[in-house]
PDB file of C-alpha atoms in Angstrom:
ATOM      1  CA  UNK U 134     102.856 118.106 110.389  1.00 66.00           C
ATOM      2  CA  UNK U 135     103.285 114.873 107.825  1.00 79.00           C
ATOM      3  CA  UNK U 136     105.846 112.579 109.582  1.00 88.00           C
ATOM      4  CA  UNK U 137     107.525 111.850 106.125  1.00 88.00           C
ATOM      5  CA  UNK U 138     109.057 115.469 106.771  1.00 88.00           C
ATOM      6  CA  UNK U 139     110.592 113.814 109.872  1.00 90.00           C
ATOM      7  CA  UNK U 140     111.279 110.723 108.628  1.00 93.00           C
ATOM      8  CA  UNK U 141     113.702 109.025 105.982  1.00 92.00           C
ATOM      9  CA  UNK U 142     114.121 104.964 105.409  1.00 94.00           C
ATOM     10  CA  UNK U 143     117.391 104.772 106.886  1.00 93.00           C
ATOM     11  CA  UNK U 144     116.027 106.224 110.482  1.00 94.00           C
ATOM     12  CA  UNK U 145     113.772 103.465 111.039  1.00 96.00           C
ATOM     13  CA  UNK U 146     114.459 100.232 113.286  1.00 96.00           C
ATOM     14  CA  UNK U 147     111.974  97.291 113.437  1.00 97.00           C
ATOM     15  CA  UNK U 148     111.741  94.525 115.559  1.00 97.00           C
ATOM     16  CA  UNK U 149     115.378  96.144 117.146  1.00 96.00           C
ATOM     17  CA  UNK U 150     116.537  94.378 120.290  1.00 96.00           C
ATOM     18  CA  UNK U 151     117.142  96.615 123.016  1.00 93.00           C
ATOM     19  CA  UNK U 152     116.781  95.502 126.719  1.00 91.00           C
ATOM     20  CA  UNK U 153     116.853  99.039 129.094  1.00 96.00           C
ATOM     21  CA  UNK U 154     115.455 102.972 127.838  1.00 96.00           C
ATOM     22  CA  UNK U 155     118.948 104.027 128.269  1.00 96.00           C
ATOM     23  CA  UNK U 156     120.825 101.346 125.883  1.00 96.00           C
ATOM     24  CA  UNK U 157     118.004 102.149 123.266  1.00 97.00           C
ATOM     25  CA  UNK U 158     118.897 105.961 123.560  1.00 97.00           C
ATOM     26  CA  UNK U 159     122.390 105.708 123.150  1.00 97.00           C
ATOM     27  CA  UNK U 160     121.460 103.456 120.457  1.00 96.00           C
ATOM     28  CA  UNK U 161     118.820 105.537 118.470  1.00 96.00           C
ATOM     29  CA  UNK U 162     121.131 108.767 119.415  1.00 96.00           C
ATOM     30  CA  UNK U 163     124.551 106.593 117.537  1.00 95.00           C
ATOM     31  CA  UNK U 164     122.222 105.583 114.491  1.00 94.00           C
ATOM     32  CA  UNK U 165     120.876 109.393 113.885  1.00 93.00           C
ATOM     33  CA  UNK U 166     124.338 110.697 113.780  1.00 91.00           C
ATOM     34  CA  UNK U 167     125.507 107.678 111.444  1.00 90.00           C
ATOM     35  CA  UNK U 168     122.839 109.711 108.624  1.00 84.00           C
ATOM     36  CA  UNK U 169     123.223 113.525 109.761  1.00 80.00           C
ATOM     37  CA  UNK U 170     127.124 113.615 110.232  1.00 78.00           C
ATOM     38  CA  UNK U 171     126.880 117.610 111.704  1.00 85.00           C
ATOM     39  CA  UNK U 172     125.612 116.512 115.291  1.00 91.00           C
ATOM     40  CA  UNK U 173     126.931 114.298 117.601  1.00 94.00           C
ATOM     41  CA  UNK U 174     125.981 111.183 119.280  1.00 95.00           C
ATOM     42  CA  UNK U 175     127.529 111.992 123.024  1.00 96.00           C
ATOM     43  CA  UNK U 176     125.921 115.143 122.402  1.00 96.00           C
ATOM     44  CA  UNK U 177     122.018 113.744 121.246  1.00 96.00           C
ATOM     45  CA  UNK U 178     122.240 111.149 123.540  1.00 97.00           C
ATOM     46  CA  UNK U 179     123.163 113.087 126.386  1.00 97.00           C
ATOM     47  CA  UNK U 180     120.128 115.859 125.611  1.00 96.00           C
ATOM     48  CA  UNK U 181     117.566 112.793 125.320  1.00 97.00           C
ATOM     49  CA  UNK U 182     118.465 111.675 129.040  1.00 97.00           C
ATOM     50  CA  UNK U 183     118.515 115.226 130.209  1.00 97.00           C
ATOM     51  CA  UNK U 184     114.621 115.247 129.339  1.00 96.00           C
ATOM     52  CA  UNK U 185     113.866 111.855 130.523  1.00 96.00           C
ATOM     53  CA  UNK U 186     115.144 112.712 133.585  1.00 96.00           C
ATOM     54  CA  UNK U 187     112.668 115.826 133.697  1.00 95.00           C
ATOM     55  CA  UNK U 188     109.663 112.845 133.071  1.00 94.00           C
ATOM     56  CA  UNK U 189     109.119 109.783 131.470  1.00 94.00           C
ATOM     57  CA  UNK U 190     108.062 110.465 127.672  1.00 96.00           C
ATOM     58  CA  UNK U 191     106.661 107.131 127.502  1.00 96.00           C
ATOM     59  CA  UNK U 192     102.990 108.687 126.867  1.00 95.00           C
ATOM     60  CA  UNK U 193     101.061 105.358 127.503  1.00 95.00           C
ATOM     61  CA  UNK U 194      99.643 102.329 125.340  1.00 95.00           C
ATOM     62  CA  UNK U 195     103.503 101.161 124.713  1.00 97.00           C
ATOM     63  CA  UNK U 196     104.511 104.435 122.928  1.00 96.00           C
ATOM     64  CA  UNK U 197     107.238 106.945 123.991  1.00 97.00           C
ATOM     65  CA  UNK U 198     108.406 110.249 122.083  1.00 96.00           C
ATOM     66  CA  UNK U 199     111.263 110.976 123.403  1.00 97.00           C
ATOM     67  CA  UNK U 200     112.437 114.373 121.891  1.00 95.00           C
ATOM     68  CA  UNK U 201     115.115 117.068 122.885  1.00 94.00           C
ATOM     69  CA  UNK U 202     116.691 120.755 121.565  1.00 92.00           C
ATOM     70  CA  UNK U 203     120.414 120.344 119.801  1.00 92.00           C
ATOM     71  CA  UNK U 204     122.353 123.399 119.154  1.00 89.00           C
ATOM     72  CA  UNK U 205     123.722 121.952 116.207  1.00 85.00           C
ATOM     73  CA  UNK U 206     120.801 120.330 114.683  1.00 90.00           C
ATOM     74  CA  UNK U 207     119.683 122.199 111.178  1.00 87.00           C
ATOM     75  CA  UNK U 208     116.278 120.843 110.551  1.00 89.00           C
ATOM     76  CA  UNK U 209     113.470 118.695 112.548  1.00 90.00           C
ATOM     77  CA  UNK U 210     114.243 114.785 112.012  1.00 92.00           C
ATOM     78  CA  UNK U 211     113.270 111.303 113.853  1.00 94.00           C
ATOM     79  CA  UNK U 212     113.807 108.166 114.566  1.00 96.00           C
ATOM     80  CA  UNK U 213     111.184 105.338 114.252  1.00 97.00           C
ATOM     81  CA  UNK U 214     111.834 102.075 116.522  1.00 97.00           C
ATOM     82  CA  UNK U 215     109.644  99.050 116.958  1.00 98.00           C
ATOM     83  CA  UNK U 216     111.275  96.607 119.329  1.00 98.00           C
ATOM     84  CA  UNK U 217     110.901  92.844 119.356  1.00 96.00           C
ATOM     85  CA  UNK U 218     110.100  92.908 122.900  1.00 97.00           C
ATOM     86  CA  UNK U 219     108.788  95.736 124.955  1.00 97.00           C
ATOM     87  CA  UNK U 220     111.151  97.142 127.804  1.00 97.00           C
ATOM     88  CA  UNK U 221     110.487  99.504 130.956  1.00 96.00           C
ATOM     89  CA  UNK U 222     109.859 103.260 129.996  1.00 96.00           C
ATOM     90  CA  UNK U 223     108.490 104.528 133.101  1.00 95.00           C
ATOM     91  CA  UNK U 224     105.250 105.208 131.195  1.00 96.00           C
ATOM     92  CA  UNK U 225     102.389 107.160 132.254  1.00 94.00           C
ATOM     93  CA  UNK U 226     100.462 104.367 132.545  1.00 96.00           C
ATOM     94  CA  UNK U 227     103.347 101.699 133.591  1.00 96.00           C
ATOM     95  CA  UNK U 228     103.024  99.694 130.628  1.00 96.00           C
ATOM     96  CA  UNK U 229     106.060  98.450 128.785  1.00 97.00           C
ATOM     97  CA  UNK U 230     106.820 100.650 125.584  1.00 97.00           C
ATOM     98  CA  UNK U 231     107.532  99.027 121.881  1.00 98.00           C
ATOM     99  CA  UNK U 232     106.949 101.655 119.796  1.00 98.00           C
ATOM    100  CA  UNK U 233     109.264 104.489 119.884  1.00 97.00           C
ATOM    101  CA  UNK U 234     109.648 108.160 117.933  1.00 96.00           C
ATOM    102  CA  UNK U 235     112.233 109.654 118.445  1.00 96.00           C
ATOM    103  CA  UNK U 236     112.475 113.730 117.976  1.00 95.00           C
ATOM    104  CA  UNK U 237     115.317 116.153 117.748  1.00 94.00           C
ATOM    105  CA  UNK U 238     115.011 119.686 116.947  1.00 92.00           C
ATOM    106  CA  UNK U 239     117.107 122.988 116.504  1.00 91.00           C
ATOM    107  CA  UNK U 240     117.706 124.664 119.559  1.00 89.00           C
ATOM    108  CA  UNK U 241     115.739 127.519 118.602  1.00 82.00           C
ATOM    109  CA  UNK U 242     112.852 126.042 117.496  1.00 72.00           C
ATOM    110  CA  UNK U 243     110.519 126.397 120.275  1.00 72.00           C
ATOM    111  CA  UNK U 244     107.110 126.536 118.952  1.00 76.00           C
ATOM    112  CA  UNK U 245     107.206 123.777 116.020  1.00 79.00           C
ATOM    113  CA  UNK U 246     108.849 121.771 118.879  1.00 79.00           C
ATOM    114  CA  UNK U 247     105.576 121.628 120.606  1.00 86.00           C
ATOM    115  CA  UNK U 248     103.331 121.501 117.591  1.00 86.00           C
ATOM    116  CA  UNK U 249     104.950 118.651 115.967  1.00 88.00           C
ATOM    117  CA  UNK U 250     105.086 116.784 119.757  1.00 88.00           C
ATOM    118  CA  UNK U 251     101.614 117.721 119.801  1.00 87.00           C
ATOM    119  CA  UNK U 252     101.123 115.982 116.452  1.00 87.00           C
ATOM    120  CA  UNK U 253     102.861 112.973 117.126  1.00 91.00           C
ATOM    121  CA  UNK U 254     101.097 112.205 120.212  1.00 89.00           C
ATOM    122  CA  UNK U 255      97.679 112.497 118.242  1.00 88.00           C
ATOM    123  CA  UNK U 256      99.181 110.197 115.434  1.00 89.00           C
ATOM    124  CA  UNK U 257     100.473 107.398 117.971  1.00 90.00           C
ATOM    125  CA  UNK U 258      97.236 108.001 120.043  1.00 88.00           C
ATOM    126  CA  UNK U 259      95.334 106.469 116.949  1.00 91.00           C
ATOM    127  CA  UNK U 260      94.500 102.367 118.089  1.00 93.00           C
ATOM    128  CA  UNK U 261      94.264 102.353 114.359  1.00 94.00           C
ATOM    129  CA  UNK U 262      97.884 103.266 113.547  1.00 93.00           C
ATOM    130  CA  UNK U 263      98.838 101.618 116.366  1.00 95.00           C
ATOM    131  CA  UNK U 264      97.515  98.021 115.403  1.00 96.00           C
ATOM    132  CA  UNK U 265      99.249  98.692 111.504  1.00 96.00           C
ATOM    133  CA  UNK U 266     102.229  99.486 113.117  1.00 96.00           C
ATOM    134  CA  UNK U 267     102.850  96.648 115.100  1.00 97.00           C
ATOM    135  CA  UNK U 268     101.682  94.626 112.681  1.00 97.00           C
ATOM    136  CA  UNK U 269     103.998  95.335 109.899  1.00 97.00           C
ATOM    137  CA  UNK U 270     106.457  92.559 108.977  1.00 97.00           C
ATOM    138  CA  UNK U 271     109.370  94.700 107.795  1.00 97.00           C
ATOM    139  CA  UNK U 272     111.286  97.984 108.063  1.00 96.00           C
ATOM    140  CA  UNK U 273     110.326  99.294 104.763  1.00 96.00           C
ATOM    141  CA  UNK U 274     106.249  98.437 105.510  1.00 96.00           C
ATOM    142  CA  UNK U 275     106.981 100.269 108.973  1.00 96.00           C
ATOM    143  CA  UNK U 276     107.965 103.402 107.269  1.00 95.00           C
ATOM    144  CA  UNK U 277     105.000 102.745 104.807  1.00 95.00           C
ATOM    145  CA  UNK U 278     102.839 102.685 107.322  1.00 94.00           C
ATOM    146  CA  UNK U 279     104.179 105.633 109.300  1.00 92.00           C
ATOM    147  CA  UNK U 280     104.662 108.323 106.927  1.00 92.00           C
ATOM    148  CA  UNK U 281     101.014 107.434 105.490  1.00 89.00           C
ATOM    149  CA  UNK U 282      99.695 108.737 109.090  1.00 77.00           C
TER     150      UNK U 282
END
């Protein structure tokens, strides 16, 4: 899995101001739809608190991949957020989350689901990544930095 397959420019927010998990959802969900016009954001935001509300996705060290199925969704795609200041994920390890990757998949699409989760979590696990990542000073050395990984 290479996040660049994931990943273009215009889905990545740094430094974004968000102060709750749910604003930032319906936020990430409205800015998705804004570059893939098929699905919709009632509809992507509304999957992504479906599966929060089965468990926190916020996997520890301020990370959280939340991720969800969409019937109308044609191919794998994400969203990248850093945020300016960290906010309350419910986090496996009750830490505040800044760095965010979002993941929406075809409804079918069982198996790479898990694979590229699987993937993710091992890129955001890296302290290495992690410390580039927040370090970066804008959006375009954010997406550098994350489709390198």
């Amino acid at each position: 899995m290479n996040i660049k397959s994931l990943l273009s420019p215009d889905c990545v927010l740094f430094q974004h101001q968000c102060a709750s998990k749910k604003r930032l959802l319906e936020t990430i969900a409205s800015h998705l739809c804004d570059y893939n016009t098929n699905l919709d954001p009632s509809n992507v935001f509304s999957a992504l608190i479906a599966r929060e509300r089965l468990g926190s996705t916020g996997i520890g060290k301020g990370i959280a991949i939340p991720h969800c199925r969409i019937e109308d969704c044609t191919q794998t795609m994400g969203v990248l957020v850093t945020l300016e200041t960290p906010i309350d994920f419910n986090a496996i390890d009750e830490e505040p989350v800044d760095i965010i990757f979002v993941l929406v998949v075809p409804e079918g699409n069982h198996q790479d689901h898990l694979k590229t989760l699987a993937a993710l979590a091992e890129t955001f696990s890296s302290e290495e990544c992690l410390k580039r990542i927040r370090a970066s000073q804008s959006t375009q050395e954010l997406y550098e930095i994350a489709t390198s990984q």
